[in-house]
Amino acid sequence: MPSLGLVMESSQVLPAFLLCSTLLIIKMYAVAAITGYTRLRKKAFANPEDALRHGGLQFYRSDPDVERCLRAHRNDMENIYPFLFLGFIYSFLGPEPLIAWIHFLVVLIARVVHTVAYLNKMNPRIRSGAYILAQFACVSMALQILWEVVHHL
Ligand SMILES: N[C@@H](CCC(=O)N[C@@H](CS)C(=O)NCC(=O)O)C(=O)O
């Protein structure tokens, strides 16, 4: 079985995808860490045993800032997980490297902007715009995969 290094050397696009997708996964870990930190700061725990450990059952409660973190994380799951599949398959379609880089960078930057805008309660247009940009790039990859697939049916 060829090593990952060999596979990456033979593909100009796969390393770009692996870089952007891994950075996005780290970004999701960051959102999870921020959620945990927000729970501690606001004393709002999801489980009674956590609340008891941090002062009492009264802290077994929800909090708007924690809910916001959870929504940001859920939105990441709705959008980044499909990208992990689409971007990987797209990398093997033999796309123009520059075009592929643009697709991956648009998703990476747009999803980072989405998170920053969401967590910092910025103008919702920034969040929506970032969401739409990343969606465009993902739909573009999905259509190219479909195009390739229908030619091999
Ligand atoms: N599940 C999403 C679907 C649409 C979506 O992802 N919209 C973007 C741009 S407005 C968003 O940031 N939604 C907020 C969210 O998912 O919490 C929702 O309920 O809003």
mmCIF file of C-alpha atoms and ligand atoms in Angstrom:
data_model
loop_
_atom_site.group_PDB
_atom_site.id
_atom_site.type_symbol
_atom_site.label_atom_id
_atom_site.label_comp_id
_atom_site.label_asym_id
_atom_site.label_seq_id
_atom_site.Cartn_x
_atom_site.Cartn_y
_atom_site.Cartn_z
ATOM 1 C CA MET A 1 0.000 0.000 0.000
ATOM 2 C CA PRO A 2 1.509 3.407 -0.976
ATOM 3 C CA SER A 3 2.355 5.782 1.874
ATOM 4 C CA LEU A 4 0.369 8.991 2.342
ATOM 5 C CA GLY A 5 3.528 10.900 1.366
ATOM 6 C CA LEU A 6 3.667 9.108 -1.998
ATOM 7 C CA VAL A 7 -0.032 9.656 -2.639
ATOM 8 C CA MET A 8 0.404 13.380 -1.886
ATOM 9 C CA GLU A 9 3.422 13.657 -4.166
ATOM 10 C CA SER A 10 1.390 12.231 -7.028
ATOM 11 C CA SER A 11 -1.445 14.684 -6.460
ATOM 12 C CA GLN A 12 -1.085 18.442 -6.558
ATOM 13 C CA VAL A 13 -4.510 18.928 -5.028
ATOM 14 C CA LEU A 14 -4.772 16.401 -2.183
ATOM 15 C CA PRO A 15 -2.237 18.201 0.074
ATOM 16 C CA ALA A 16 -4.244 21.419 -0.323
ATOM 17 C CA PHE A 17 -7.432 19.591 0.671
ATOM 18 C CA LEU A 18 -5.759 17.878 3.628
ATOM 19 C CA LEU A 19 -4.341 21.181 4.846
ATOM 20 C CA CYS A 20 -7.662 23.054 4.680
ATOM 21 C CA SER A 21 -9.789 20.215 6.039
ATOM 22 C CA THR A 22 -7.439 19.548 8.966
ATOM 23 C CA LEU A 23 -7.385 23.256 9.827
ATOM 24 C CA LEU A 24 -11.186 23.236 9.788
ATOM 25 C CA ILE A 25 -11.292 20.257 12.135
ATOM 26 C CA ILE A 26 -8.923 22.098 14.503
ATOM 27 C CA LYS A 27 -11.251 25.095 14.226
ATOM 28 C CA MET A 28 -14.143 22.872 15.351
ATOM 29 C CA TYR A 29 -12.071 21.692 18.316
ATOM 30 C CA ALA A 30 -11.536 25.353 19.167
ATOM 31 C CA VAL A 31 -15.312 25.944 19.170
ATOM 32 C CA ALA A 32 -15.744 22.961 21.517
ATOM 33 C CA ALA A 33 -13.047 24.352 23.826
ATOM 34 C CA ILE A 34 -14.705 27.782 23.791
ATOM 35 C CA THR A 35 -18.029 26.097 24.649
ATOM 36 C CA GLY A 36 -16.454 24.422 27.665
ATOM 37 C CA TYR A 37 -14.797 27.642 28.754
ATOM 38 C CA THR A 38 -18.113 29.526 28.382
ATOM 39 C CA ARG A 39 -19.887 26.919 30.516
ATOM 40 C CA LEU A 40 -17.318 27.447 33.273
ATOM 41 C CA ARG A 41 -17.394 31.243 32.968
ATOM 42 C CA LYS A 42 -21.217 31.460 32.959
ATOM 43 C CA LYS A 43 -21.672 28.510 35.337
ATOM 44 C CA ALA A 44 -24.150 26.760 33.046
ATOM 45 C CA PHE A 45 -23.723 23.016 32.932
ATOM 46 C CA ALA A 46 -25.379 20.387 30.773
ATOM 47 C CA ASN A 47 -25.323 17.642 33.410
ATOM 48 C CA PRO A 48 -26.393 17.680 37.075
ATOM 49 C CA GLU A 49 -23.143 15.968 38.141
ATOM 50 C CA ASP A 50 -21.106 18.744 36.451
ATOM 51 C CA ALA A 51 -23.209 21.419 38.181
ATOM 52 C CA LEU A 52 -22.792 19.714 41.585
ATOM 53 C CA ARG A 53 -19.026 19.678 41.074
ATOM 54 C CA HIS A 54 -19.041 23.413 40.331
ATOM 55 C CA GLY A 55 -21.193 24.767 43.134
ATOM 56 C CA GLY A 56 -24.669 23.241 43.095
ATOM 57 C CA LEU A 57 -27.652 22.041 41.140
ATOM 58 C CA GLN A 58 -28.724 25.630 40.443
ATOM 59 C CA PHE A 59 -25.972 25.696 37.813
ATOM 60 C CA TYR A 60 -27.597 22.826 35.928
ATOM 61 C CA ARG A 61 -29.109 25.298 33.473
ATOM 62 C CA SER A 62 -28.903 26.717 29.966
ATOM 63 C CA ASP A 63 -27.234 29.987 29.009
ATOM 64 C CA PRO A 64 -27.614 32.097 25.840
ATOM 65 C CA ASP A 65 -23.860 32.283 25.225
ATOM 66 C CA VAL A 66 -23.418 28.539 25.638
ATOM 67 C CA GLU A 67 -26.400 27.978 23.311
ATOM 68 C CA ARG A 68 -24.725 30.240 20.760
ATOM 69 C CA CYS A 69 -21.523 28.167 20.917
ATOM 70 C CA LEU A 70 -23.576 25.001 20.438
ATOM 71 C CA ARG A 71 -25.356 26.507 17.406
ATOM 72 C CA ALA A 72 -22.016 27.502 15.887
ATOM 73 C CA HIS A 73 -20.760 23.961 16.428
ATOM 74 C CA ARG A 74 -23.917 22.431 14.938
ATOM 75 C CA ASN A 75 -23.662 24.701 11.915
ATOM 76 C CA ASP A 76 -20.060 23.567 11.468
ATOM 77 C CA MET A 77 -21.219 19.959 11.539
ATOM 78 C CA GLU A 78 -23.881 20.699 8.928
ATOM 79 C CA ASN A 79 -21.330 22.290 6.617
ATOM 80 C CA ILE A 80 -17.812 21.048 7.352
ATOM 81 C CA TYR A 81 -18.661 17.336 7.430
ATOM 82 C CA PRO A 82 -20.061 17.428 3.873
ATOM 83 C CA PHE A 83 -16.946 19.377 2.804
ATOM 84 C CA LEU A 84 -14.734 16.579 4.156
ATOM 85 C CA PHE A 85 -16.454 14.151 1.784
ATOM 86 C CA LEU A 86 -16.897 16.450 -1.212
ATOM 87 C CA GLY A 87 -13.397 17.938 -1.061
ATOM 88 C CA PHE A 88 -11.781 14.522 -0.786
ATOM 89 C CA ILE A 89 -13.596 13.061 -3.809
ATOM 90 C CA TYR A 90 -13.134 16.309 -5.784
ATOM 91 C CA SER A 91 -9.354 16.058 -5.176
ATOM 92 C CA PHE A 92 -9.322 12.868 -7.251
ATOM 93 C CA LEU A 93 -11.211 14.349 -10.215
ATOM 94 C CA GLY A 94 -8.010 15.941 -11.506
ATOM 95 C CA PRO A 95 -9.122 19.560 -11.084
ATOM 96 C CA GLU A 96 -6.921 22.501 -12.089
ATOM 97 C CA PRO A 97 -4.736 23.045 -8.967
ATOM 98 C CA LEU A 98 -5.395 26.788 -8.796
ATOM 99 C CA ILE A 99 -9.155 26.277 -9.068
ATOM 100 C CA ALA A 100 -9.016 23.560 -6.421
ATOM 101 C CA TRP A 101 -7.009 25.798 -4.085
ATOM 102 C CA ILE A 102 -9.619 28.539 -4.554
ATOM 103 C CA HIS A 103 -12.438 26.116 -3.654
ATOM 104 C CA PHE A 104 -10.662 24.897 -0.524
ATOM 105 C CA LEU A 105 -9.519 28.335 0.620
ATOM 106 C CA VAL A 106 -12.999 29.796 0.149
ATOM 107 C CA VAL A 107 -14.442 27.073 2.397
ATOM 108 C CA LEU A 108 -11.649 27.474 4.966
ATOM 109 C CA ILE A 109 -11.782 31.262 5.186
ATOM 110 C CA ALA A 110 -15.581 31.478 4.975
ATOM 111 C CA ARG A 111 -16.067 28.930 7.766
ATOM 112 C CA VAL A 112 -13.563 30.724 10.012
ATOM 113 C CA VAL A 113 -15.375 34.022 9.341
ATOM 114 C CA HIS A 114 -18.726 32.303 10.056
ATOM 115 C CA THR A 115 -17.486 31.131 13.455
ATOM 116 C CA VAL A 116 -15.908 34.469 14.401
ATOM 117 C CA ALA A 117 -19.059 36.353 13.359
ATOM 118 C CA TYR A 118 -21.359 33.917 15.177
ATOM 119 C CA LEU A 119 -19.448 33.773 18.464
ATOM 120 C CA ASN A 120 -18.882 37.539 18.560
ATOM 121 C CA LYS A 121 -22.519 38.419 17.730
ATOM 122 C CA MET A 122 -21.378 40.419 14.721
ATOM 123 C CA ASN A 123 -23.657 41.752 11.994
ATOM 124 C CA PRO A 124 -25.621 38.674 10.807
ATOM 125 C CA ARG A 125 -24.948 39.617 7.193
ATOM 126 C CA ILE A 126 -21.285 38.681 7.710
ATOM 127 C CA ARG A 127 -22.290 35.248 8.999
ATOM 128 C CA SER A 128 -24.846 34.696 6.223
ATOM 129 C CA GLY A 129 -22.399 35.870 3.555
ATOM 130 C CA ALA A 130 -19.713 33.523 4.863
ATOM 131 C CA TYR A 131 -22.204 30.658 5.009
ATOM 132 C CA ILE A 132 -23.313 31.274 1.411
ATOM 133 C CA LEU A 133 -19.733 31.563 0.089
ATOM 134 C CA ALA A 134 -18.730 28.221 1.608
ATOM 135 C CA GLN A 135 -21.953 26.674 0.314
ATOM 136 C CA PHE A 136 -21.187 27.915 -3.218
ATOM 137 C CA ALA A 137 -17.773 26.264 -3.147
ATOM 138 C CA CYS A 138 -19.226 23.000 -1.787
ATOM 139 C CA VAL A 139 -22.107 22.939 -4.275
ATOM 140 C CA SER A 140 -19.592 23.592 -7.069
ATOM 141 C CA MET A 141 -17.562 20.547 -5.952
ATOM 142 C CA ALA A 142 -20.735 18.463 -5.611
ATOM 143 C CA LEU A 143 -21.826 19.354 -9.170
ATOM 144 C CA GLN A 144 -18.389 18.480 -10.566
ATOM 145 C CA ILE A 145 -18.509 15.115 -8.777
ATOM 146 C CA LEU A 146 -22.000 14.458 -10.159
ATOM 147 C CA TRP A 147 -20.850 15.457 -13.645
ATOM 148 C CA GLU A 148 -17.988 12.956 -13.447
ATOM 149 C CA VAL A 149 -20.200 10.259 -11.980
ATOM 150 C CA VAL A 150 -22.904 10.466 -14.652
ATOM 151 C CA HIS A 151 -20.228 9.997 -17.297
ATOM 152 C CA HIS A 152 -19.241 6.708 -15.694
ATOM 153 C CA LEU A 153 -22.694 5.189 -15.221
HETATM 154 N N1 LIG B 1 -29.560 24.809 10.134
HETATM 155 C C1 LIG B 1 -29.361 26.147 9.655
HETATM 156 C C2 LIG B 1 -29.605 26.138 8.139
HETATM 157 C C3 LIG B 1 -29.305 27.488 7.436
HETATM 158 C C4 LIG B 1 -27.934 28.048 7.821
HETATM 159 O O1 LIG B 1 -26.972 27.323 8.049
HETATM 160 N N2 LIG B 1 -27.882 29.381 7.924
HETATM 161 C C5 LIG B 1 -26.656 30.040 8.343
HETATM 162 C C6 LIG B 1 -26.592 31.437 7.734
HETATM 163 S S1 LIG B 1 -27.932 32.445 8.228
HETATM 164 C C7 LIG B 1 -26.530 30.123 9.844
HETATM 165 O O2 LIG B 1 -25.532 30.656 10.312
HETATM 166 N N3 LIG B 1 -27.539 29.624 10.604
HETATM 167 C C8 LIG B 1 -27.525 29.707 12.038
HETATM 168 C C9 LIG B 1 -27.469 28.364 12.712
HETATM 169 O O3 LIG B 1 -27.389 27.318 12.041
HETATM 170 O O4 LIG B 1 -27.454 28.360 13.946
HETATM 171 C C10 LIG B 1 -30.304 27.093 10.412
HETATM 172 O O5 LIG B 1 -31.180 26.591 11.127
HETATM 173 O O6 LIG B 1 -30.158 28.312 10.309
#
